[in-house]
Short mmCIF file of C-alpha atoms in Angstrom, two decimals:
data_model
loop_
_atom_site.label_atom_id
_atom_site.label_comp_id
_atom_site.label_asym_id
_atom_site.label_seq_id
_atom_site.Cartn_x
_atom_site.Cartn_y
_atom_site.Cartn_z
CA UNK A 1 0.00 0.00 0.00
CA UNK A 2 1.64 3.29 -1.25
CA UNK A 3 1.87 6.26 1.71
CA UNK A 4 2.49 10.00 1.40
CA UNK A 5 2.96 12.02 4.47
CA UNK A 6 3.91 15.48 4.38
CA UNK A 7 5.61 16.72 7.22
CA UNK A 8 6.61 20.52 8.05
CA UNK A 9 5.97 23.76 9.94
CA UNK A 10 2.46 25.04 10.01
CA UNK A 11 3.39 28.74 10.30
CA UNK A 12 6.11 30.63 8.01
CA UNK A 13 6.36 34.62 8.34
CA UNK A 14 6.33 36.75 5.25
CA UNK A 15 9.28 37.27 3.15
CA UNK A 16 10.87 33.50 4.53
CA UNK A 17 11.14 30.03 3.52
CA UNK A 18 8.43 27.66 3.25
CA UNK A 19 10.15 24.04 3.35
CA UNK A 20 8.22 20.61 3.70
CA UNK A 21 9.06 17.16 3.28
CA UNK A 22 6.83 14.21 1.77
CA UNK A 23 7.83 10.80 2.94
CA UNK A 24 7.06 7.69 0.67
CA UNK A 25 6.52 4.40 1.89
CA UNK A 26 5.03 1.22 -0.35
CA UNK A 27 6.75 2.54 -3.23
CA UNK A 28 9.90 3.70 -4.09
CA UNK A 29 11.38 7.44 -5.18
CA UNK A 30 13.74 6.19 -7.53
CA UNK A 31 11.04 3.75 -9.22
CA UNK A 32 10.86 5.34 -13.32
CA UNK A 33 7.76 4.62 -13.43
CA UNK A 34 6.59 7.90 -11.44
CA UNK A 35 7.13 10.97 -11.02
CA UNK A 36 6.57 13.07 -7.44
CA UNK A 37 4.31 15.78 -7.39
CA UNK A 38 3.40 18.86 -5.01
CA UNK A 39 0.20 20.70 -5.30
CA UNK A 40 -2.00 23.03 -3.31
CA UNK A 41 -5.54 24.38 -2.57
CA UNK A 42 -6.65 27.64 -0.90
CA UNK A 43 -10.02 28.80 -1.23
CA UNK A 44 -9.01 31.44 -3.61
CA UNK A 45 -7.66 29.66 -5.90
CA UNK A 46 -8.64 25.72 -6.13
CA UNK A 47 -6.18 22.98 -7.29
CA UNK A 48 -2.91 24.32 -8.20
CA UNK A 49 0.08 22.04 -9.76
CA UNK A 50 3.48 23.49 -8.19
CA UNK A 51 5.47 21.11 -9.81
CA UNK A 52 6.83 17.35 -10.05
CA UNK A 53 10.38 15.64 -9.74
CA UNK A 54 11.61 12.39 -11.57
CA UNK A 55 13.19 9.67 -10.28
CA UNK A 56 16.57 11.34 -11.72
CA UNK A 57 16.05 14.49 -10.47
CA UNK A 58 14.50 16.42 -13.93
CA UNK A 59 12.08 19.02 -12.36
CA UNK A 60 8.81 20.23 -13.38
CA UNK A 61 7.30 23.51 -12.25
CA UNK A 62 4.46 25.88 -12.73
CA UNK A 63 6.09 28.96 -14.22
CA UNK A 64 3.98 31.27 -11.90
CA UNK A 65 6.42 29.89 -9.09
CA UNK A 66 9.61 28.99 -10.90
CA UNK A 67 11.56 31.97 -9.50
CA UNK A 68 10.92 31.09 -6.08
CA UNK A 69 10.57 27.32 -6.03
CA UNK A 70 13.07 23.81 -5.46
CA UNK A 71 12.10 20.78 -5.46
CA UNK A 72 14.15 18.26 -4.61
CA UNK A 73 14.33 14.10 -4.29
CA UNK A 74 16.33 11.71 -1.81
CA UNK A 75 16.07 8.51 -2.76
CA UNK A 76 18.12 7.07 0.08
CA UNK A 77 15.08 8.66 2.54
CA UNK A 78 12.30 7.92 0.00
CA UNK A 79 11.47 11.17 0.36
CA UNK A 80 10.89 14.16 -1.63
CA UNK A 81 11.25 18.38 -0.72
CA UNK A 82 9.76 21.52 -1.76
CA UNK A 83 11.37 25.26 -0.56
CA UNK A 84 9.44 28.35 -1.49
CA UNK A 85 10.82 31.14 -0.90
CA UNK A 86 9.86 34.93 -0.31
CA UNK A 87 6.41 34.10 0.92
CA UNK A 88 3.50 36.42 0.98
CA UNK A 89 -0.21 35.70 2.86
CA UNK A 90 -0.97 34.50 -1.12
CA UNK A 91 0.91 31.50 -0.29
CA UNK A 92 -1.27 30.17 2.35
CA UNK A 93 -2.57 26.82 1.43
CA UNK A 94 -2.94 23.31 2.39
CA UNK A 95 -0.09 21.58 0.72
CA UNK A 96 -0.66 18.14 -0.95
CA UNK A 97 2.18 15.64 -2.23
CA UNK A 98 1.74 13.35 -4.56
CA UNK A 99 2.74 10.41 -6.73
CA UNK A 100 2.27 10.99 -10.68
CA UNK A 101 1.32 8.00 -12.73
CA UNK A 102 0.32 7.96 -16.55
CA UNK A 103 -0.40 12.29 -16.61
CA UNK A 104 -2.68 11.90 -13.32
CA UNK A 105 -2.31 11.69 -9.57
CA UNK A 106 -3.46 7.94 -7.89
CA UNK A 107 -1.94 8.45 -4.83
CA UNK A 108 -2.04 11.58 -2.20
CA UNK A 109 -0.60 12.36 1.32
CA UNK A 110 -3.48 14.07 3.62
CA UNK A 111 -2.32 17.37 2.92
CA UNK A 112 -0.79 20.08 5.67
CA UNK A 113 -2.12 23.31 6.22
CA UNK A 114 1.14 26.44 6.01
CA UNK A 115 -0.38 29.65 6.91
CA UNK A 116 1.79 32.89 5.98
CA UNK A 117 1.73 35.32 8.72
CA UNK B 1 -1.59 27.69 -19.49
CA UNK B 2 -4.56 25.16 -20.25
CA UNK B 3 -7.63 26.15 -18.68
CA UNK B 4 -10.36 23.86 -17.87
CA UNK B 5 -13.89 25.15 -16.98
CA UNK B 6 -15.94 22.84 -14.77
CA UNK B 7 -20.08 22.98 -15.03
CA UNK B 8 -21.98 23.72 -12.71
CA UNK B 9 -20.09 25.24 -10.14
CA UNK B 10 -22.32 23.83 -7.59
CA UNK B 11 -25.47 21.52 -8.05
CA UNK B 12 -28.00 19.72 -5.71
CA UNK B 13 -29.62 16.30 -6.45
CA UNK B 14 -31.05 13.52 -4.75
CA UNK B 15 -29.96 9.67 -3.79
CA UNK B 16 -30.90 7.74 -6.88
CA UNK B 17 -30.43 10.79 -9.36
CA UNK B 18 -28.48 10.44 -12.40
CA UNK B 19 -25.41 13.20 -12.54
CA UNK B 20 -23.60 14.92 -15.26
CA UNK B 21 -20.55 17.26 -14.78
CA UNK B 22 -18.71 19.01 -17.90
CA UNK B 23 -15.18 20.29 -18.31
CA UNK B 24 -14.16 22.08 -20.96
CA UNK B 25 -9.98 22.52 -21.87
CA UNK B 26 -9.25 25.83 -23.32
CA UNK B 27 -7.31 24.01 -26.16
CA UNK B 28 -7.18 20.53 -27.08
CA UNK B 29 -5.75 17.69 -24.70
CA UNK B 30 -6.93 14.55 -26.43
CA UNK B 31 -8.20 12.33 -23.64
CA UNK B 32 -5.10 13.29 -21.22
CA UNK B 33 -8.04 13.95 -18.55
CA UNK B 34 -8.91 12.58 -15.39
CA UNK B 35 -11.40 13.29 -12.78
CA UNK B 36 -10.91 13.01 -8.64
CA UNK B 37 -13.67 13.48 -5.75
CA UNK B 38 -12.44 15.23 -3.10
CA UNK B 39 -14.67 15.45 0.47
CA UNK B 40 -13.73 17.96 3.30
CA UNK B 41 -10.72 18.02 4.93
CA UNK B 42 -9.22 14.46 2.40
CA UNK B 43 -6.98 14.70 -0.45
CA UNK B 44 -8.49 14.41 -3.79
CA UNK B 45 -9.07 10.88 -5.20
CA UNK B 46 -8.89 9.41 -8.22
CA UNK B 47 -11.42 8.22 -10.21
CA UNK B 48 -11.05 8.62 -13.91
CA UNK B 49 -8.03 8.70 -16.27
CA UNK B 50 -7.66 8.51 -19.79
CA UNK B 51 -11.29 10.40 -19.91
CA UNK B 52 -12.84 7.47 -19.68
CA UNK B 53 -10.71 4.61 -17.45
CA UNK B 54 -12.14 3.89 -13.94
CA UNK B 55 -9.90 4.22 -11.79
CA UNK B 56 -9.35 0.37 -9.66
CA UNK B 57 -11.77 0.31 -7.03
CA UNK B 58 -14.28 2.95 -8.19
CA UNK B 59 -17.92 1.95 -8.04
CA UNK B 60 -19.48 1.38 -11.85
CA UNK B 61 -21.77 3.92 -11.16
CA UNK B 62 -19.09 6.70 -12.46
CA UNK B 63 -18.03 6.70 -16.24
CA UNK B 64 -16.47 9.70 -17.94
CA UNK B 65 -16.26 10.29 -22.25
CA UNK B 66 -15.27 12.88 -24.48
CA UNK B 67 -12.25 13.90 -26.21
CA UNK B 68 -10.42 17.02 -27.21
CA UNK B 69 -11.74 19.38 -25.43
CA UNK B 70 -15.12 18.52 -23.88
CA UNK B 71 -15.39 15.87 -21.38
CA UNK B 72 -18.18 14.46 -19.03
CA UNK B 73 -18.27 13.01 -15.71
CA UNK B 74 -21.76 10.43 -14.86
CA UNK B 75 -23.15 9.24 -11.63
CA UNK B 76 -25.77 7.19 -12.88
CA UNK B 77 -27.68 6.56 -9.65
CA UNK B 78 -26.37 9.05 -6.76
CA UNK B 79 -25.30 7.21 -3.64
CA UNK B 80 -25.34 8.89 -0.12
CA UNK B 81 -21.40 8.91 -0.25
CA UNK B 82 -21.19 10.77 -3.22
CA UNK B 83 -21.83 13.94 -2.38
CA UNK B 84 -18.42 16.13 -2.62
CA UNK B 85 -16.73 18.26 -4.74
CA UNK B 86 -15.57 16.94 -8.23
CA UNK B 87 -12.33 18.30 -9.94
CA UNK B 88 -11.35 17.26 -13.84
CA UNK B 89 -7.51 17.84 -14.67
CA UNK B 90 -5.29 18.04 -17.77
CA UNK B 91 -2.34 15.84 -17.88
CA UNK B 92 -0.98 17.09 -21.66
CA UNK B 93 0.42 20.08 -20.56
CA UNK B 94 2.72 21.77 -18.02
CA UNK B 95 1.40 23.40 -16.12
CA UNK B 96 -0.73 20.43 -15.11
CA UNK B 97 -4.24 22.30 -14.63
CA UNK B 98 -7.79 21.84 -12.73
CA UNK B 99 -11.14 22.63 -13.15
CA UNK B 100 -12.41 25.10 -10.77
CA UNK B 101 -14.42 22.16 -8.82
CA UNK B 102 -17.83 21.20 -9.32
CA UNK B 103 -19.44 21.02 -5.69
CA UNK B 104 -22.82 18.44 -4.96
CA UNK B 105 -24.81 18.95 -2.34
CA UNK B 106 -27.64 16.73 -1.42
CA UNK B 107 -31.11 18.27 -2.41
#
């Protein structure tokens, strides 16, 4: 059974660093089959795609966060990272990982709520 | 960017009805579509891919078609548990891209 947990602070002040973690287990992060995906949902805005890693380390991302945003893979943690930085009340959200399989998502973590402030 | 424009918004029906949900892509995406039901406070969940694949483990009752860019999502006979919000997404292009949500409320 594939598991996503994302782990990370809850609270970030504006103008810092928003890092969190997503930990795999029943599956594996350097598997080619997938690809490893953060997304997230505020009311404002709905579903948004941040961007997706490969198993290799090739990188995705939405171009409305490119400047600000890493995401990285550790395969010896089975685990996967995203850092925004500079960020604003706008990037309130709950943050979901997920795994990528065939241009869709099949498996999520339970999301974490970052609030800005 | 792709956008893809979810109708209704919001709807209300009742156990036993049968459901339709459109999404419309901005540009075509082929059948690089799939559709997830998400309920408060969960993750999103898969149910569709392919515009028309059922997800494994996702009650008959849910079928999706189209192509290009207009796609459906049925419920043919509403169950108690389906009542949630239902997103369709684009898989052709990056950035990946959702519908705005279509939310079902019992009536």
């Amino acid at each position: 059974q594939v598991h996503l947990q994302e782990s990370g602070p809850g609270l970030v002040k504006p103008s810092e660093t928003l890092s969190l973690t997503c930990t795999v287990s029943g599956d594996s992060t350097s598997s080619r089959s997938y690809r490893w995906a953060w997304i997230r949902q505020s009311p404002g805005t709905g579903l948004e795609w941040i961007g997706e890693i490969y198993y290799d380390g090739t990188t995705d991302y939405n171009p409305s966060l490119k400047s600000r945003l890493i995401i990285s893979l550790d395969t010896s943690k089975n685990e996967f990272s995203l850092r925004l930085t500079s960020v604003t009340a706008a990037d309130t959200a709950v943050f979901f990982c997920a795994r990528h399989y065939g241009n869709n998502y099949d498996y999520w973590g339970q999301g974490i709520l970052v609030t800005v402030s | 960017d792709i956008q893809m424009t979810q109708s209704p918004s919001s709807m209300s029906a009742s156990v036993g009805d049968r459901v339709t949900i459109t999404c419309r892509a901005s540009q075509g995406i082929n059948r690089w579509l799939a559709w997830y039901q998400q309920k408060p406070g969960k993750a999103p969940k898969l149910l569709i891919y392919g515009a028309s694949t059922l997800e494994s483990g996702v009650p008959s009752r849910f079928s999706g078609s189209g192509s290009g860019t207009d796609f459906t999502l049925t419920i043919s006979s509403l169950q108690p548990e389906d009542f949630a919000t239902y997103y369709c997404q684009q898989g052709i292009g990056i950035p990946r891209t959702f519908g705005q949500g279509t939310r079902l409320e019992i009536k």
